[in-house]
Amino acid sequence: MNETPKTLAPTTGETHLDADENTPRRRVVALRLDDVLARAVNDVAAQCGFSCVVHQDPETAANDIQGTPPDCVLLTTDDIPFCAQLRHHEPLSHVPVIVLARAEDHSGAALALQSGASDLAALPLNPHELAFRLSRLAASSASPSEIAQPLASSAPFCLVESELRLKR
């Protein structure tokens, strides 16, 4: 499926420069956000100095990410498998992933972290919280080893029937 990304900020493939014209603008790629959430994410990203592209198709998002690795990927809990695939694809395994999860979706949040999400942000979206999380990413110069990796199967807990339970 050939999908045109929602370009709420500058388009994919371009190099965007900050006001001083010497520093490339950071880029966020988001997957399958509804229009209201996409606009809110775009506004927050722009305030933090990021351009933002929203894809509705995971395959198109994957091609975009492989072509020009972003500084951050935003997903909802519906796309946790995409996070896991990203973590297992070596050239992109270091890209931070923020998963947007409903506050009451504890199992989805736990599964996101288990799949390698770098961070979580609660839905409904608190713009200040997302701005903090994006600003923290922009300020950090984290090495790939400092970014969250999927939990090994020897982790002291596992997801069983949508509940987090300690292994015995």
Short mmCIF file of N, CA and C in Angstrom, two decimals:
data_model
loop_
_atom_site.label_atom_id
_atom_site.label_comp_id
_atom_site.label_asym_id
_atom_site.label_seq_id
_atom_site.Cartn_x
_atom_site.Cartn_y
_atom_site.Cartn_z
N MET A 1 0.85 -1.18 0.00
CA MET A 1 0.00 0.00 0.00
C MET A 1 0.89 1.23 0.00
N ASN A 2 0.69 2.12 -0.98
CA ASN A 2 1.46 3.35 -1.05
C ASN A 2 0.70 4.43 -0.31
N GLU A 3 1.21 4.81 0.82
CA GLU A 3 0.54 5.76 1.69
C GLU A 3 1.33 7.06 1.71
N THR A 4 0.63 8.17 1.68
CA THR A 4 1.27 9.46 1.83
C THR A 4 1.23 9.82 3.31
N PRO A 5 2.39 10.09 3.92
CA PRO A 5 2.37 10.40 5.35
C PRO A 5 1.68 11.74 5.59
N LYS A 6 1.07 11.85 6.76
CA LYS A 6 0.52 13.13 7.18
C LYS A 6 1.70 13.99 7.55
N THR A 7 1.93 15.03 6.78
CA THR A 7 3.04 15.90 7.10
C THR A 7 2.49 17.13 7.77
N LEU A 8 2.46 17.06 9.06
CA LEU A 8 1.95 18.18 9.83
C LEU A 8 3.05 19.20 10.07
N ALA A 9 4.26 18.74 9.90
CA ALA A 9 5.44 19.60 9.97
C ALA A 9 6.17 19.34 8.65
N PRO A 10 7.44 19.70 8.54
CA PRO A 10 8.16 19.50 7.29
C PRO A 10 8.12 18.04 6.84
N THR A 11 8.24 17.84 5.54
CA THR A 11 8.08 16.50 4.97
C THR A 11 9.30 15.61 5.16
N THR A 12 9.04 14.31 5.06
CA THR A 12 10.09 13.31 5.20
C THR A 12 11.12 13.48 4.10
N GLY A 13 12.36 13.18 4.44
CA GLY A 13 13.42 13.20 3.45
C GLY A 13 14.14 14.54 3.34
N GLU A 14 13.58 15.59 3.90
CA GLU A 14 14.23 16.88 3.87
C GLU A 14 15.09 17.06 5.10
N THR A 15 16.13 17.88 5.00
CA THR A 15 16.90 18.24 6.17
C THR A 15 16.39 19.59 6.64
N HIS A 16 15.95 19.64 7.87
CA HIS A 16 15.39 20.87 8.41
C HIS A 16 16.39 21.46 9.39
N LEU A 17 16.62 22.76 9.23
CA LEU A 17 17.62 23.41 10.07
C LEU A 17 16.96 24.28 11.12
N ASP A 18 17.58 24.33 12.29
CA ASP A 18 17.11 25.22 13.35
C ASP A 18 17.37 26.66 12.93
N ALA A 19 16.96 27.56 13.77
CA ALA A 19 17.05 28.99 13.47
C ALA A 19 18.48 29.42 13.13
N ASP A 20 19.49 28.81 13.76
CA ASP A 20 20.86 29.23 13.47
C ASP A 20 21.37 28.64 12.14
N GLU A 21 20.56 27.82 11.47
CA GLU A 21 20.85 27.25 10.16
C GLU A 21 22.10 26.37 10.13
N ASN A 22 22.64 26.01 11.28
CA ASN A 22 23.82 25.14 11.31
C ASN A 22 23.52 23.76 11.89
N THR A 23 22.42 23.64 12.60
CA THR A 23 22.10 22.40 13.28
C THR A 23 20.89 21.75 12.63
N PRO A 24 21.01 20.51 12.12
CA PRO A 24 19.84 19.85 11.54
C PRO A 24 18.74 19.68 12.60
N ARG A 25 17.53 19.86 12.17
CA ARG A 25 16.38 19.71 13.06
C ARG A 25 16.16 18.24 13.37
N ARG A 26 15.83 17.93 14.62
CA ARG A 26 15.55 16.55 15.01
C ARG A 26 14.20 16.13 14.43
N ARG A 27 14.03 14.81 14.28
CA ARG A 27 12.84 14.30 13.59
C ARG A 27 12.15 13.21 14.41
N VAL A 28 10.83 13.32 14.49
CA VAL A 28 9.99 12.32 15.14
C VAL A 28 9.16 11.64 14.06
N VAL A 29 9.11 10.32 14.11
CA VAL A 29 8.21 9.56 13.24
C VAL A 29 7.18 8.91 14.14
N ALA A 30 5.91 9.12 13.82
CA ALA A 30 4.82 8.55 14.61
C ALA A 30 4.02 7.60 13.73
N LEU A 31 3.41 6.62 14.36
CA LEU A 31 2.67 5.60 13.63
C LEU A 31 1.22 5.54 14.11
N ARG A 32 0.32 5.59 13.17
CA ARG A 32 -1.11 5.39 13.37
C ARG A 32 -1.74 6.20 14.50
N LEU A 33 -1.54 7.51 14.45
CA LEU A 33 -2.20 8.39 15.41
C LEU A 33 -3.44 8.96 14.75
N ASP A 34 -4.53 9.11 15.51
CA ASP A 34 -5.70 9.75 14.92
C ASP A 34 -5.40 11.23 14.71
N ASP A 35 -6.26 11.92 13.98
CA ASP A 35 -5.99 13.31 13.59
C ASP A 35 -5.79 14.23 14.78
N VAL A 36 -6.61 14.10 15.81
CA VAL A 36 -6.50 14.97 16.98
C VAL A 36 -5.18 14.73 17.70
N LEU A 37 -4.86 13.48 17.93
CA LEU A 37 -3.60 13.14 18.60
C LEU A 37 -2.41 13.54 17.75
N ALA A 38 -2.51 13.33 16.44
CA ALA A 38 -1.40 13.70 15.54
C ALA A 38 -1.13 15.20 15.60
N ARG A 39 -2.17 16.01 15.63
CA ARG A 39 -1.98 17.47 15.72
C ARG A 39 -1.35 17.86 17.05
N ALA A 40 -1.80 17.23 18.13
CA ALA A 40 -1.24 17.54 19.45
C ALA A 40 0.23 17.15 19.51
N VAL A 41 0.55 15.97 19.00
CA VAL A 41 1.95 15.51 18.98
C VAL A 41 2.79 16.44 18.12
N ASN A 42 2.27 16.83 16.96
CA ASN A 42 2.99 17.75 16.09
C ASN A 42 3.28 19.07 16.78
N ASP A 43 2.28 19.63 17.46
CA ASP A 43 2.47 20.92 18.14
C ASP A 43 3.55 20.82 19.22
N VAL A 44 3.48 19.75 20.02
CA VAL A 44 4.48 19.56 21.08
C VAL A 44 5.86 19.34 20.48
N ALA A 45 5.93 18.50 19.45
CA ALA A 45 7.22 18.22 18.81
C ALA A 45 7.84 19.51 18.26
N ALA A 46 7.03 20.33 17.61
CA ALA A 46 7.54 21.59 17.05
C ALA A 46 8.06 22.51 18.15
N GLN A 47 7.37 22.56 19.29
CA GLN A 47 7.82 23.39 20.40
C GLN A 47 9.16 22.90 20.94
N CYS A 48 9.43 21.61 20.79
CA CYS A 48 10.68 21.03 21.29
C CYS A 48 11.76 20.99 20.22
N GLY A 49 11.49 21.54 19.05
CA GLY A 49 12.48 21.60 17.99
C GLY A 49 12.55 20.38 17.10
N PHE A 50 11.49 19.58 17.07
CA PHE A 50 11.43 18.40 16.22
C PHE A 50 10.48 18.63 15.07
N SER A 51 10.79 18.07 13.91
CA SER A 51 9.79 17.95 12.87
C SER A 51 9.06 16.64 13.14
N CYS A 52 7.85 16.49 12.61
CA CYS A 52 7.05 15.30 12.92
C CYS A 52 6.36 14.80 11.66
N VAL A 53 6.48 13.50 11.41
CA VAL A 53 5.78 12.87 10.31
C VAL A 53 4.97 11.72 10.89
N VAL A 54 3.69 11.66 10.52
CA VAL A 54 2.80 10.60 11.00
C VAL A 54 2.45 9.69 9.84
N HIS A 55 2.74 8.40 10.02
CA HIS A 55 2.38 7.39 9.02
C HIS A 55 1.22 6.57 9.54
N GLN A 56 0.32 6.19 8.64
CA GLN A 56 -0.79 5.32 9.03
C GLN A 56 -0.50 3.86 8.70
N ASP A 57 0.50 3.62 7.91
CA ASP A 57 0.84 2.27 7.47
C ASP A 57 2.20 1.87 8.05
N PRO A 58 2.27 0.77 8.82
CA PRO A 58 3.55 0.34 9.42
C PRO A 58 4.65 0.09 8.39
N GLU A 59 4.31 -0.43 7.22
CA GLU A 59 5.33 -0.71 6.21
C GLU A 59 5.96 0.58 5.70
N THR A 60 5.14 1.58 5.46
CA THR A 60 5.66 2.88 5.00
C THR A 60 6.51 3.53 6.10
N ALA A 61 6.04 3.41 7.34
CA ALA A 61 6.82 3.96 8.47
C ALA A 61 8.17 3.26 8.56
N ALA A 62 8.19 1.94 8.40
CA ALA A 62 9.44 1.18 8.46
C ALA A 62 10.39 1.63 7.36
N ASN A 63 9.87 1.83 6.14
CA ASN A 63 10.72 2.30 5.04
C ASN A 63 11.28 3.68 5.32
N ASP A 64 10.46 4.56 5.86
CA ASP A 64 10.90 5.91 6.21
C ASP A 64 12.00 5.85 7.26
N ILE A 65 11.78 5.06 8.31
CA ILE A 65 12.75 4.94 9.41
C ILE A 65 14.07 4.36 8.92
N GLN A 66 13.99 3.36 8.03
CA GLN A 66 15.22 2.77 7.50
C GLN A 66 15.95 3.73 6.59
N GLY A 67 15.19 4.54 5.83
CA GLY A 67 15.81 5.50 4.92
C GLY A 67 16.52 6.62 5.65
N THR A 68 15.87 7.19 6.63
CA THR A 68 16.43 8.27 7.43
C THR A 68 16.05 8.01 8.88
N PRO A 69 16.93 7.39 9.66
CA PRO A 69 16.59 7.10 11.05
C PRO A 69 16.20 8.37 11.81
N PRO A 70 15.05 8.33 12.47
CA PRO A 70 14.60 9.51 13.23
C PRO A 70 15.30 9.58 14.58
N ASP A 71 15.07 10.67 15.26
CA ASP A 71 15.59 10.83 16.62
C ASP A 71 14.67 10.18 17.64
N CYS A 72 13.43 9.92 17.23
CA CYS A 72 12.46 9.30 18.14
C CYS A 72 11.31 8.73 17.32
N VAL A 73 10.74 7.62 17.81
CA VAL A 73 9.54 7.03 17.22
C VAL A 73 8.45 7.06 18.29
N LEU A 74 7.25 7.48 17.89
CA LEU A 74 6.09 7.49 18.78
C LEU A 74 5.09 6.45 18.29
N LEU A 75 4.65 5.59 19.20
CA LEU A 75 3.69 4.54 18.88
C LEU A 75 2.60 4.51 19.94
N THR A 76 1.49 3.87 19.63
CA THR A 76 0.50 3.55 20.64
C THR A 76 0.67 2.08 21.00
N THR A 77 -0.04 1.62 22.01
CA THR A 77 0.07 0.22 22.41
C THR A 77 -0.40 -0.73 21.31
N ASP A 78 -1.16 -0.24 20.34
CA ASP A 78 -1.58 -1.08 19.21
C ASP A 78 -0.40 -1.50 18.35
N ASP A 79 0.70 -0.77 18.43
CA ASP A 79 1.85 -1.04 17.57
C ASP A 79 3.08 -1.52 18.34
N ILE A 80 2.86 -2.19 19.46
CA ILE A 80 3.97 -2.75 20.23
C ILE A 80 4.80 -3.74 19.40
N PRO A 81 4.19 -4.57 18.54
CA PRO A 81 5.02 -5.45 17.70
C PRO A 81 6.01 -4.68 16.83
N PHE A 82 5.62 -3.48 16.39
CA PHE A 82 6.52 -2.64 15.60
C PHE A 82 7.73 -2.24 16.43
N CYS A 83 7.51 -1.94 17.70
CA CYS A 83 8.59 -1.60 18.62
C CYS A 83 9.56 -2.77 18.75
N ALA A 84 9.01 -3.96 18.94
CA ALA A 84 9.85 -5.15 19.08
C ALA A 84 10.67 -5.39 17.81
N GLN A 85 10.05 -5.21 16.64
CA GLN A 85 10.78 -5.38 15.37
C GLN A 85 11.89 -4.35 15.25
N LEU A 86 11.61 -3.13 15.65
CA LEU A 86 12.62 -2.07 15.60
C LEU A 86 13.81 -2.42 16.49
N ARG A 87 13.54 -2.95 17.66
CA ARG A 87 14.61 -3.32 18.60
C ARG A 87 15.47 -4.46 18.09
N HIS A 88 14.90 -5.31 17.24
CA HIS A 88 15.66 -6.45 16.71
C HIS A 88 16.32 -6.14 15.37
N HIS A 89 16.13 -4.95 14.84
CA HIS A 89 16.75 -4.55 13.57
C HIS A 89 17.98 -3.70 13.91
N GLU A 90 19.15 -4.31 13.87
CA GLU A 90 20.38 -3.73 14.42
C GLU A 90 20.66 -2.28 14.03
N PRO A 91 20.56 -1.87 12.80
CA PRO A 91 20.90 -0.48 12.52
C PRO A 91 19.97 0.53 13.20
N LEU A 92 18.78 0.08 13.60
CA LEU A 92 17.80 1.00 14.17
C LEU A 92 17.49 0.71 15.63
N SER A 93 18.14 -0.27 16.21
CA SER A 93 17.80 -0.71 17.57
C SER A 93 18.05 0.37 18.62
N HIS A 94 18.85 1.38 18.29
CA HIS A 94 19.16 2.44 19.25
C HIS A 94 18.15 3.59 19.24
N VAL A 95 17.25 3.63 18.26
CA VAL A 95 16.30 4.74 18.14
C VAL A 95 15.33 4.70 19.32
N PRO A 96 15.22 5.80 20.08
CA PRO A 96 14.29 5.82 21.20
C PRO A 96 12.84 5.67 20.74
N VAL A 97 12.08 4.90 21.48
CA VAL A 97 10.66 4.69 21.18
C VAL A 97 9.85 5.11 22.40
N ILE A 98 8.91 6.03 22.19
CA ILE A 98 7.98 6.43 23.24
C ILE A 98 6.63 5.83 22.87
N VAL A 99 6.07 5.07 23.78
CA VAL A 99 4.75 4.46 23.56
C VAL A 99 3.71 5.27 24.32
N LEU A 100 2.66 5.64 23.60
CA LEU A 100 1.53 6.36 24.19
C LEU A 100 0.51 5.32 24.63
N ALA A 101 0.25 5.27 25.94
CA ALA A 101 -0.63 4.24 26.50
C ALA A 101 -1.71 4.88 27.37
N ARG A 102 -2.90 4.35 27.29
CA ARG A 102 -3.98 4.81 28.16
C ARG A 102 -3.57 4.58 29.61
N ALA A 103 -3.88 5.50 30.47
CA ALA A 103 -3.46 5.44 31.87
C ALA A 103 -3.91 4.15 32.53
N GLU A 104 -5.08 3.65 32.16
CA GLU A 104 -5.59 2.43 32.78
C GLU A 104 -5.08 1.15 32.13
N ASP A 105 -4.30 1.27 31.05
CA ASP A 105 -3.80 0.09 30.33
C ASP A 105 -2.45 -0.35 30.89
N HIS A 106 -2.48 -0.91 32.08
CA HIS A 106 -1.24 -1.32 32.76
C HIS A 106 -0.55 -2.45 32.02
N SER A 107 -1.30 -3.42 31.52
CA SER A 107 -0.67 -4.54 30.81
C SER A 107 -0.06 -4.07 29.49
N GLY A 108 -0.72 -3.13 28.81
CA GLY A 108 -0.16 -2.60 27.57
C GLY A 108 1.13 -1.83 27.83
N ALA A 109 1.15 -1.07 28.91
CA ALA A 109 2.36 -0.33 29.28
C ALA A 109 3.49 -1.29 29.62
N ALA A 110 3.19 -2.32 30.38
CA ALA A 110 4.21 -3.31 30.75
C ALA A 110 4.72 -4.04 29.51
N LEU A 111 3.82 -4.40 28.61
CA LEU A 111 4.23 -5.09 27.39
C LEU A 111 5.10 -4.18 26.51
N ALA A 112 4.76 -2.89 26.48
CA ALA A 112 5.56 -1.94 25.70
C ALA A 112 6.99 -1.89 26.23
N LEU A 113 7.13 -1.81 27.54
CA LEU A 113 8.47 -1.78 28.13
C LEU A 113 9.21 -3.10 27.91
N GLN A 114 8.47 -4.20 28.01
CA GLN A 114 9.07 -5.52 27.79
C GLN A 114 9.52 -5.67 26.34
N SER A 115 8.84 -4.98 25.42
CA SER A 115 9.18 -5.05 24.00
C SER A 115 10.29 -4.10 23.60
N GLY A 116 10.77 -3.29 24.56
CA GLY A 116 11.89 -2.42 24.28
C GLY A 116 11.60 -0.94 24.20
N ALA A 117 10.40 -0.52 24.57
CA ALA A 117 10.10 0.92 24.56
C ALA A 117 11.06 1.65 25.50
N SER A 118 11.51 2.79 25.08
CA SER A 118 12.42 3.60 25.88
C SER A 118 11.68 4.35 26.98
N ASP A 119 10.41 4.69 26.70
CA ASP A 119 9.65 5.51 27.63
C ASP A 119 8.17 5.35 27.32
N LEU A 120 7.35 5.79 28.25
CA LEU A 120 5.90 5.78 28.09
C LEU A 120 5.37 7.18 28.33
N ALA A 121 4.27 7.51 27.68
CA ALA A 121 3.53 8.74 27.97
C ALA A 121 2.06 8.36 28.05
N ALA A 122 1.36 8.95 29.00
CA ALA A 122 -0.02 8.57 29.24
C ALA A 122 -0.98 9.25 28.26
N LEU A 123 -2.02 8.52 27.92
CA LEU A 123 -3.15 9.05 27.17
C LEU A 123 -4.33 9.12 28.12
N PRO A 124 -5.17 10.15 28.10
CA PRO A 124 -5.07 11.27 27.17
C PRO A 124 -3.76 12.03 27.35
N LEU A 125 -3.30 12.54 26.25
CA LEU A 125 -1.98 13.16 26.19
C LEU A 125 -1.91 14.42 27.03
N ASN A 126 -0.89 14.49 27.86
CA ASN A 126 -0.57 15.70 28.60
C ASN A 126 0.58 16.35 27.82
N PRO A 127 0.33 17.47 27.14
CA PRO A 127 1.36 18.09 26.31
C PRO A 127 2.65 18.40 27.07
N HIS A 128 2.53 18.79 28.34
CA HIS A 128 3.71 19.12 29.13
C HIS A 128 4.56 17.87 29.38
N GLU A 129 3.89 16.75 29.62
CA GLU A 129 4.61 15.48 29.85
C GLU A 129 5.35 15.06 28.58
N LEU A 130 4.68 15.11 27.43
CA LEU A 130 5.35 14.73 26.18
C LEU A 130 6.48 15.70 25.86
N ALA A 131 6.27 16.99 26.10
CA ALA A 131 7.33 17.97 25.86
C ALA A 131 8.55 17.66 26.72
N PHE A 132 8.33 17.31 27.97
CA PHE A 132 9.44 16.94 28.85
C PHE A 132 10.17 15.73 28.30
N ARG A 133 9.44 14.72 27.89
CA ARG A 133 10.07 13.49 27.40
C ARG A 133 10.86 13.75 26.11
N LEU A 134 10.30 14.53 25.19
CA LEU A 134 11.02 14.85 23.95
C LEU A 134 12.22 15.75 24.24
N SER A 135 12.06 16.72 25.14
CA SER A 135 13.18 17.61 25.49
C SER A 135 14.32 16.82 26.13
N ARG A 136 13.95 15.85 26.96
CA ARG A 136 14.97 15.01 27.58
C ARG A 136 15.73 14.22 26.52
N LEU A 137 15.03 13.72 25.50
CA LEU A 137 15.70 13.01 24.42
C LEU A 137 16.62 13.96 23.64
N ALA A 138 16.12 15.17 23.39
CA ALA A 138 16.91 16.13 22.63
C ALA A 138 18.17 16.53 23.39
N ALA A 139 18.07 16.60 24.70
CA ALA A 139 19.21 17.02 25.52
C ALA A 139 20.21 15.89 25.75
N SER A 140 19.75 14.68 25.62
CA SER A 140 20.64 13.55 25.91
C SER A 140 21.48 13.21 24.69
N SER A 141 22.62 12.68 24.98
CA SER A 141 23.45 12.15 23.90
C SER A 141 23.67 10.68 24.22
N ALA A 142 22.57 9.99 24.46
CA ALA A 142 22.62 8.60 24.90
C ALA A 142 23.25 7.71 23.84
N SER A 143 24.09 6.83 24.31
CA SER A 143 24.66 5.82 23.42
C SER A 143 23.65 4.70 23.28
N PRO A 144 23.79 3.86 22.23
CA PRO A 144 22.84 2.76 22.06
C PRO A 144 22.72 1.87 23.29
N SER A 145 23.79 1.70 24.04
CA SER A 145 23.73 0.82 25.21
C SER A 145 22.92 1.44 26.35
N GLU A 146 22.71 2.77 26.30
CA GLU A 146 21.93 3.43 27.35
C GLU A 146 20.44 3.43 27.05
N ILE A 147 20.07 3.07 25.81
CA ILE A 147 18.67 3.03 25.42
C ILE A 147 18.09 1.69 25.85
N ALA A 148 16.84 1.70 26.28
CA ALA A 148 16.20 0.47 26.75
C ALA A 148 16.22 -0.60 25.68
N GLN A 149 16.54 -1.80 26.06
CA GLN A 149 16.53 -2.95 25.18
C GLN A 149 15.40 -3.88 25.63
N PRO A 150 14.94 -4.78 24.75
CA PRO A 150 13.91 -5.71 25.18
C PRO A 150 14.40 -6.52 26.37
N LEU A 151 13.48 -6.82 27.27
CA LEU A 151 13.85 -7.61 28.44
C LEU A 151 14.14 -9.04 28.02
N ALA A 152 15.16 -9.61 28.58
CA ALA A 152 15.51 -10.99 28.28
C ALA A 152 14.45 -11.91 28.86
N SER A 153 14.39 -13.12 28.33
CA SER A 153 13.39 -14.07 28.82
C SER A 153 13.66 -14.45 30.27
N SER A 154 14.85 -14.14 30.76
CA SER A 154 15.17 -14.45 32.15
C SER A 154 14.75 -13.32 33.10
N ALA A 155 13.99 -12.35 32.59
CA ALA A 155 13.53 -11.26 33.45
C ALA A 155 12.72 -11.83 34.60
N PRO A 156 12.73 -11.17 35.76
CA PRO A 156 12.06 -11.72 36.94
C PRO A 156 10.53 -11.63 36.89
N PHE A 157 9.97 -11.25 35.76
CA PHE A 157 8.51 -11.22 35.64
C PHE A 157 8.14 -11.55 34.22
N CYS A 158 6.89 -11.86 34.01
CA CYS A 158 6.40 -12.14 32.66
C CYS A 158 4.95 -11.71 32.57
N LEU A 159 4.46 -11.54 31.35
CA LEU A 159 3.06 -11.20 31.14
C LEU A 159 2.29 -12.50 30.96
N VAL A 160 1.31 -12.71 31.81
CA VAL A 160 0.47 -13.89 31.73
C VAL A 160 -0.97 -13.44 31.75
N GLU A 161 -1.71 -13.74 30.68
CA GLU A 161 -3.11 -13.38 30.61
C GLU A 161 -3.35 -11.91 30.98
N SER A 162 -2.59 -11.03 30.35
CA SER A 162 -2.72 -9.58 30.53
C SER A 162 -2.42 -9.10 31.94
N GLU A 163 -1.69 -9.86 32.71
CA GLU A 163 -1.31 -9.42 34.04
C GLU A 163 0.20 -9.57 34.19
N LEU A 164 0.77 -8.68 34.96
CA LEU A 164 2.18 -8.77 35.26
C LEU A 164 2.32 -9.62 36.52
N ARG A 165 3.04 -10.74 36.40
CA ARG A 165 3.21 -11.62 37.55
C ARG A 165 4.68 -11.95 37.71
N LEU A 166 5.10 -12.06 38.93
CA LEU A 166 6.46 -12.45 39.21
C LEU A 166 6.65 -13.93 38.86
N LYS A 167 7.79 -14.25 38.26
CA LYS A 167 8.11 -15.65 38.01
C LYS A 167 8.49 -16.30 39.35
N ARG A 168 8.18 -17.53 39.49
CA ARG A 168 8.52 -18.25 40.74
C ARG A 168 9.75 -19.05 40.55
#
